[in-house]
XYZ file of C-alpha atoms in Angstrom:
385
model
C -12.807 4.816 5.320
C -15.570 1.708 5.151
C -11.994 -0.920 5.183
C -11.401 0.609 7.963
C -15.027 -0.082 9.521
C -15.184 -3.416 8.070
C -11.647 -4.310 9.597
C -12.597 -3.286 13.087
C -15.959 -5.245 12.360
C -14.053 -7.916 11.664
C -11.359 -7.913 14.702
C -14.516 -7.587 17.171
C -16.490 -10.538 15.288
C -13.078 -12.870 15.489
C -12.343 -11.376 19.237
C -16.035 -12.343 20.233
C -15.308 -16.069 18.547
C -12.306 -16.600 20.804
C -13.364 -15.968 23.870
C -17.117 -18.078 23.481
C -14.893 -20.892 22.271
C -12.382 -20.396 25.565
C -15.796 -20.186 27.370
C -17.372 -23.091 25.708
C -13.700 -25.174 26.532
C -14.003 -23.716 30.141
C -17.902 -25.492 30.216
C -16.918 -28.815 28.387
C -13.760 -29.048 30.930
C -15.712 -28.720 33.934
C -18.137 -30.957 32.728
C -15.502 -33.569 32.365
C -13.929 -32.660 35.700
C -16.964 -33.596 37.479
C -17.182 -36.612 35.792
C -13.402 -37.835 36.378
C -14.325 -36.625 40.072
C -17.124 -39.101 40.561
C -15.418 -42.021 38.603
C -12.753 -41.705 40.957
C -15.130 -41.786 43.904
C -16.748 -45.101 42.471
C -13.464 -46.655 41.874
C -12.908 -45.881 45.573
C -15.490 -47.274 47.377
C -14.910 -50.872 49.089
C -17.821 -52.342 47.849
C -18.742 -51.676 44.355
C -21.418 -53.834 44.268
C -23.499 -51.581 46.597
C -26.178 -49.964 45.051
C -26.533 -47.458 47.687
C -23.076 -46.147 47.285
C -23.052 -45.989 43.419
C -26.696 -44.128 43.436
C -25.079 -41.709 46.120
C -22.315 -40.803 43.807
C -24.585 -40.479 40.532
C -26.832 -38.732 42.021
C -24.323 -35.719 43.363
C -23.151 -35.844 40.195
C -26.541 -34.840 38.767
C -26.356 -32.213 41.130
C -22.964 -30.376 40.377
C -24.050 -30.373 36.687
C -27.380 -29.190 36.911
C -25.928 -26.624 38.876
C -23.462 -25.984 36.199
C -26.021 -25.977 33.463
C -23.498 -27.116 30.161
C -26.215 -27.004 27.952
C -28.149 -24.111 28.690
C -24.362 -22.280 28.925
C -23.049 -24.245 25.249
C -26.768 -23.165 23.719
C -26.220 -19.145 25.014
C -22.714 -19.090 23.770
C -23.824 -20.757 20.066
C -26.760 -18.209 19.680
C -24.458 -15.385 20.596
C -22.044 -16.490 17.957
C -24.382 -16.774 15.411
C -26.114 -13.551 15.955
C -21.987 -11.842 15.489
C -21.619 -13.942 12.533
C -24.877 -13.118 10.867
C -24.231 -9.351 11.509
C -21.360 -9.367 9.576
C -22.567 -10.410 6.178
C -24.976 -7.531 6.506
C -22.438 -5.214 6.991
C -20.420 -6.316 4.227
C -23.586 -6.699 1.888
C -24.545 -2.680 3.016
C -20.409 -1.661 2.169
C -19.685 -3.427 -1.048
C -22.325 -3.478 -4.001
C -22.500 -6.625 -6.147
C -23.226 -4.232 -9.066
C -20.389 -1.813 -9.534
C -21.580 -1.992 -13.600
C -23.243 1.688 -12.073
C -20.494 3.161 -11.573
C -19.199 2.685 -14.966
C -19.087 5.232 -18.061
C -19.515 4.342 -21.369
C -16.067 5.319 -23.376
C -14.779 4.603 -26.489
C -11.468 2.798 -25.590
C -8.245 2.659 -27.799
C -8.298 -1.314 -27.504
C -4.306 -0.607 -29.504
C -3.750 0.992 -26.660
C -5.064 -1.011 -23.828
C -3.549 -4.207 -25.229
C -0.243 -2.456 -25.247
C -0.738 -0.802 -21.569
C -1.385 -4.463 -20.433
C 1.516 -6.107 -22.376
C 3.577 -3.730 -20.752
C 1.902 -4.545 -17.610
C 3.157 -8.143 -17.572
C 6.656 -7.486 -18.715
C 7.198 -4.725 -15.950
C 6.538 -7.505 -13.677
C 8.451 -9.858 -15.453
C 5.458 -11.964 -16.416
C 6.949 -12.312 -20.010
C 5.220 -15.055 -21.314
C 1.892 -13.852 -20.259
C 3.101 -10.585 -22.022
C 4.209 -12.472 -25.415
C 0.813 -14.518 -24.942
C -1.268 -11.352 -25.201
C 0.743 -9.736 -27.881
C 0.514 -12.875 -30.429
C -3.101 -13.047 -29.566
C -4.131 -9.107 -29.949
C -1.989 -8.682 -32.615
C 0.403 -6.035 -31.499
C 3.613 -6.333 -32.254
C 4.823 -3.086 -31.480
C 4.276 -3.476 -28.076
C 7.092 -5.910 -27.790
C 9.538 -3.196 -28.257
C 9.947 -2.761 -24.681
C 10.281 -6.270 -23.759
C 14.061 -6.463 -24.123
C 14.645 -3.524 -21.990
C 12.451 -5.367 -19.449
C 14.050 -8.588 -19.721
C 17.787 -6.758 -19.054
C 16.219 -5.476 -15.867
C 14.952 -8.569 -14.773
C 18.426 -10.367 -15.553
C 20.337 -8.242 -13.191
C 17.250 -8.224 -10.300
C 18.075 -11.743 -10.410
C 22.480 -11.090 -10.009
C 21.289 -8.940 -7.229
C 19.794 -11.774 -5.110
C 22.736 -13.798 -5.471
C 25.001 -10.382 -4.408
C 26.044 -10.651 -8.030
C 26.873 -6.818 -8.826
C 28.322 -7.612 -12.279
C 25.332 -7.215 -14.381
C 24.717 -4.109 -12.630
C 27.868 -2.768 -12.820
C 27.605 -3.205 -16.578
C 24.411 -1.357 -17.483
C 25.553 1.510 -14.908
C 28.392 1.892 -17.053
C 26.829 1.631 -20.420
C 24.429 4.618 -19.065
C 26.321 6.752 -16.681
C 25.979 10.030 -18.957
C 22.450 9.201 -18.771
C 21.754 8.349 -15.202
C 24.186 11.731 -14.167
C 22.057 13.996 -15.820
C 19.105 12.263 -14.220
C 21.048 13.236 -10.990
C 21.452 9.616 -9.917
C 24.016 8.061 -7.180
C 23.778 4.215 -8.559
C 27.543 3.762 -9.304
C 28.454 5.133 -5.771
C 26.110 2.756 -4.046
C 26.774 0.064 -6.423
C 30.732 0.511 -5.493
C 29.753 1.242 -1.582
C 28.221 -2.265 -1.769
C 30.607 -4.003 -3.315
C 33.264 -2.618 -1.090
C 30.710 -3.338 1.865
C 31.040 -7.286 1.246
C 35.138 -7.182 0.951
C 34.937 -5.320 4.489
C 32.305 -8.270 6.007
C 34.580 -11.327 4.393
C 38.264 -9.903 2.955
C 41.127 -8.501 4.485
C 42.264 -4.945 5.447
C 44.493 -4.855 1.961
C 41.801 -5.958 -0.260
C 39.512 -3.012 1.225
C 41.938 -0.066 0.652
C 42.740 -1.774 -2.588
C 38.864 -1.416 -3.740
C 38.882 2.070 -1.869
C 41.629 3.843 -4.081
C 40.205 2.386 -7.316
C 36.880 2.577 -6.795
C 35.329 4.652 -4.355
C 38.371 7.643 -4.619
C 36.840 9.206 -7.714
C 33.786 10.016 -5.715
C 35.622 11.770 -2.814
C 35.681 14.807 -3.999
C 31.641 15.476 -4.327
C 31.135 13.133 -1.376
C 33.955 13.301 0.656
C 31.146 12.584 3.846
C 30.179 8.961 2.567
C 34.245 8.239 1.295
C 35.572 9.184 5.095
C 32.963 7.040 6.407
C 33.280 3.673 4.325
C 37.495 4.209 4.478
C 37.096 4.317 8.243
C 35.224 0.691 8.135
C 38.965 -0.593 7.058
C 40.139 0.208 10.353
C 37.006 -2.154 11.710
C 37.708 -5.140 9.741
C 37.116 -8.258 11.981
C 35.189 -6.449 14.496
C 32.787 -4.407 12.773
C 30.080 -4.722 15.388
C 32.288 -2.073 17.254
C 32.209 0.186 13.967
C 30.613 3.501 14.642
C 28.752 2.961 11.117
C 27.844 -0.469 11.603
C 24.364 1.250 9.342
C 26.397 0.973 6.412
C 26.452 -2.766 6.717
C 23.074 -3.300 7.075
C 21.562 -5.658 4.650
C 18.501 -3.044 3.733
C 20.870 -1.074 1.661
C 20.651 -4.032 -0.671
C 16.889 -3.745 -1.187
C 17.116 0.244 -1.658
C 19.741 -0.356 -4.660
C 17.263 -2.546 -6.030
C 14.683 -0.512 -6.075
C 16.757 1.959 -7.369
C 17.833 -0.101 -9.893
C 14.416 -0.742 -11.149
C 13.218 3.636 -10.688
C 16.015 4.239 -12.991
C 15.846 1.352 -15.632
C 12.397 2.692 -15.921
C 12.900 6.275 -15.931
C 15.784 5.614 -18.908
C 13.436 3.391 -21.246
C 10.399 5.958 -20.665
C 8.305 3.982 -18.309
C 6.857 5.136 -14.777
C 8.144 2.981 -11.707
C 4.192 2.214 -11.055
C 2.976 0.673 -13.917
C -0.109 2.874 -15.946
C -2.323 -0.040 -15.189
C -1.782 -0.798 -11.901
C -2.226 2.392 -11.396
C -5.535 2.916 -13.123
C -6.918 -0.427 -11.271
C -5.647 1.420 -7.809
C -7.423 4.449 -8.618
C -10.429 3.133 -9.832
C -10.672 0.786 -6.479
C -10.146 3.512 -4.257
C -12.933 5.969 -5.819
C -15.749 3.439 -6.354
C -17.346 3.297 -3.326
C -18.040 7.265 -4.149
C -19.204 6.822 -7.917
C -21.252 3.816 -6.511
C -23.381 6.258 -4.057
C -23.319 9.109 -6.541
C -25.132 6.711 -8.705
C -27.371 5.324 -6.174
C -28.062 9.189 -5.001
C -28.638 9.900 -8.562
C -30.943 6.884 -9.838
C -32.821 7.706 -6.570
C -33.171 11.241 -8.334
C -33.707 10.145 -11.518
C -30.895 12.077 -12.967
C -28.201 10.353 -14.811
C -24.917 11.102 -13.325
C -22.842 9.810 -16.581
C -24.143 12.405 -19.093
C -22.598 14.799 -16.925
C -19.580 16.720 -17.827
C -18.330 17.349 -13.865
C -18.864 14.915 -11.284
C -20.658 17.084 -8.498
C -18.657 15.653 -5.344
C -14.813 15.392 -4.857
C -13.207 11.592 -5.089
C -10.411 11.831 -2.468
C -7.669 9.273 -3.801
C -4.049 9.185 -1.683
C -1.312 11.265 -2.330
C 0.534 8.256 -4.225
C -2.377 8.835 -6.778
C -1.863 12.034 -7.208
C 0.821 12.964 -10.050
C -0.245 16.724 -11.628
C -1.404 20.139 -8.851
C -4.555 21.116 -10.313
C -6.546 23.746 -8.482
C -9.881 24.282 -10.386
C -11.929 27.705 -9.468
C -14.433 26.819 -6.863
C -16.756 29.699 -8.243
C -15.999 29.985 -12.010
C -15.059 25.974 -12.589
C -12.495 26.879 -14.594
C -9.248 25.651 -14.414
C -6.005 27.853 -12.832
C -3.109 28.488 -15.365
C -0.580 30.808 -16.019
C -2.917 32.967 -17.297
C -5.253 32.987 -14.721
C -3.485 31.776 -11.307
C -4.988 30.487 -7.956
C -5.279 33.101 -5.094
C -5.355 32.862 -1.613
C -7.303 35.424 -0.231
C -6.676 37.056 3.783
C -9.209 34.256 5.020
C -7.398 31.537 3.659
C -9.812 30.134 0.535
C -8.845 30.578 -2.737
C -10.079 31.582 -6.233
C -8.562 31.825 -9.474
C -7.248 35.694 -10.178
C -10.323 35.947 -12.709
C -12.789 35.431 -10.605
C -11.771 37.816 -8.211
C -11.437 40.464 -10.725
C -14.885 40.075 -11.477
C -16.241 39.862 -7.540
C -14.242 42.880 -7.091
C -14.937 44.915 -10.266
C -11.641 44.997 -11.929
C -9.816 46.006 -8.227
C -12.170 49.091 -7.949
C -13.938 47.625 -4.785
C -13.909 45.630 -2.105
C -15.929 42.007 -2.121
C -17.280 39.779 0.455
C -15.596 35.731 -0.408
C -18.377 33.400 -1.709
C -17.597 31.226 0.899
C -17.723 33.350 4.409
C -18.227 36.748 5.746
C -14.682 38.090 5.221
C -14.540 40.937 2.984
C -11.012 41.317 0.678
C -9.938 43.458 -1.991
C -7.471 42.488 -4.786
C -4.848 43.719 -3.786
C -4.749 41.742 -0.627
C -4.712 38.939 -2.469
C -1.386 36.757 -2.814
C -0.854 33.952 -5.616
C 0.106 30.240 -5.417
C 1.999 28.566 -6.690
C 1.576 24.632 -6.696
């Protein structure tokens, strides 16, 4: 990846500094070493008036640091820092284009929809004035529908940092038929937290107490995690020795948070990475692609954006990659139910039409488009994605 590249350019450009300015110190301190040497010589003499003695001294002096050579060493060191620094500019000029304006396609946007995509934006993060800003400004008042569910969120993110699980507590409540069906363990870790923090500061009594009320209702589809909280009581005032000292580690507070937040989410409709976050993440990650399709193209004189399929793959990360699509490598079209991906005995696949064709409806055997290995249909398995 050209980050990658760039980084390491970077590391050797910043290692090379440090060690001609170490060098340069090493220079300058010997310098002044030889100096301190001979002033100490001067001050030693008996008679400092004699001329003989002082031009003796100067004049070894001379000797040790044209021997040394400071400048001729300082100059070599500065020109070999400026030739790394110059380097890298290049490189970064040759990796990142001033004019990414190529590798942009003219669309017709839904500017309703954009404004609301970014108002939603801001109030995810709980930018909420930013997010009112834009919607007074654009006009879109409909976007501030999901403000208040945003706001709610936000209020008990900020409980949370203060250990407050009362907020919490209350919106698990108010949406436990809704977060079971969504197969979600909040209340248990909300209560395994709580119960947690009476361990770390209260007394045996108060732990059982908060046990039977609260965590017994979940022993009987998670009797594992019940046995192993209850046997914390026994640990109270030493829980260092606790064989699940984990289950006091302060992490678990950051993973119900972001629970917390995937679920509040998931109940108002929303996607735990907002759409435009996304969007900007996806469109950083394949432009240094578009940008040398479109220089390979211009160079060609072909104009990449009138075409319908771009002719090389952008790789983006798996975390940008919500939907399995398999598209036919020979036909272009794209699998369905209808007309599924198969993998084939050498291990490349085609969609189930295509290989009815290369094989004549099953009444033959074909070579694969893509290497010597000959298959017949029935040899052929489907995916499933």
């Amino acid at each position: 990846m050209e980050l990658d590249t760039l980084k390491d350019a970077f590391d050797r450009v910043v290692k090379r500094q440090k060690l001609s300015s170490f060098r340069s110190q090493e220079i300058v301190d010997q310098v002044g070493h030889e100096i301190e040497q001979a002033l100490a010589k001067i001050k030693a003499i008996n008679d400092p008036l004699s001329p003989v003695h002082l031009k003796s001294i100067l004049s070894e002096l001379k000797l040790k640091l044209n021997t040394v050579g400071p400048l001729n060493l300082l100059e070599g060191l500065q020109k070999e820092r400026n030739i790394n620094l110059s380097k890298y500019p290049k490189l970064l000029e040759k990796s990142f284009s001033p004019d990414i304006s190529k590798a942009y396609r003219n669309v017709d946007f839904d500017f309703h929809l954009v404004n609301q995509i970014v108002a939603n934006h801001f109030y995810q993060q709980g930018l909420f004035e930013l997010g009112d800003c834009l919607i007074d400004e654009a006009g879109e008042p409909e976007a501030i529908a999901i403000r208040s569910h945003f706001l709610e969120m936000y209020q008990v993110l900020e409980a949370l940092k203060v250990k407050n699980l009362g907020p919490a507590l209350n919106w698990i409540t108010l949406n436990r038929e809704k977060l079971n069906q969504n197969g979600s363990m909040l209340e248990l870790k909300l209560h395994r937290l709580q119960f947690v923090e009476i361990v770390k500061k209260g007394t045996k009594a108060d732990a059982l107490s908060y046990a039977r009320t609260h965590l017994a209702p979940f022993a009987s589809l998670h009797m594992n995690e019940f046995q192993k909280l209850v046997v914390c009581i026994i640990w109270v005032g030493k829980l260092d020795s606790c064989p699940h000292a984990e289950l006091m580690a302060p992490t678990h507070w950051e993973e119900f948070t972001q629970e917390i937040i995937k679920q509040f989410c998931s109940l108002v409709g929303q996607s735990y990475w907002s759409p435009l976050s996304v969007a900007i993440a996806a469109g950083i990650e394949g432009l240094p692609t578009l940008l040398k399709l479109a220089n390979v193209m211009a160079a060609k004189r072909q104009e990449w954006q009138e075409m319908k399929q771009l002719p090389v793959p952008v790789e983006l990360g798996k975390e940008l990659q919500f939907h399995s699509i398999f598209v036919c490598p020979v036909s272009r079209d794209q699998g369905s139910e209808e007309n599924p991906p198969m993998l084939m005995p050498c291990q490349h696949v085609l969609c189930n039409q295509s290989i009815m064709k290369l094989s004549k409806n099953t009444s033959r055997t074909f070579k694969c488009p893509y290497c010597p290995t000959e298959a017949s249909a029935a040899q052929c398995r489907q995916l499933h994605f």
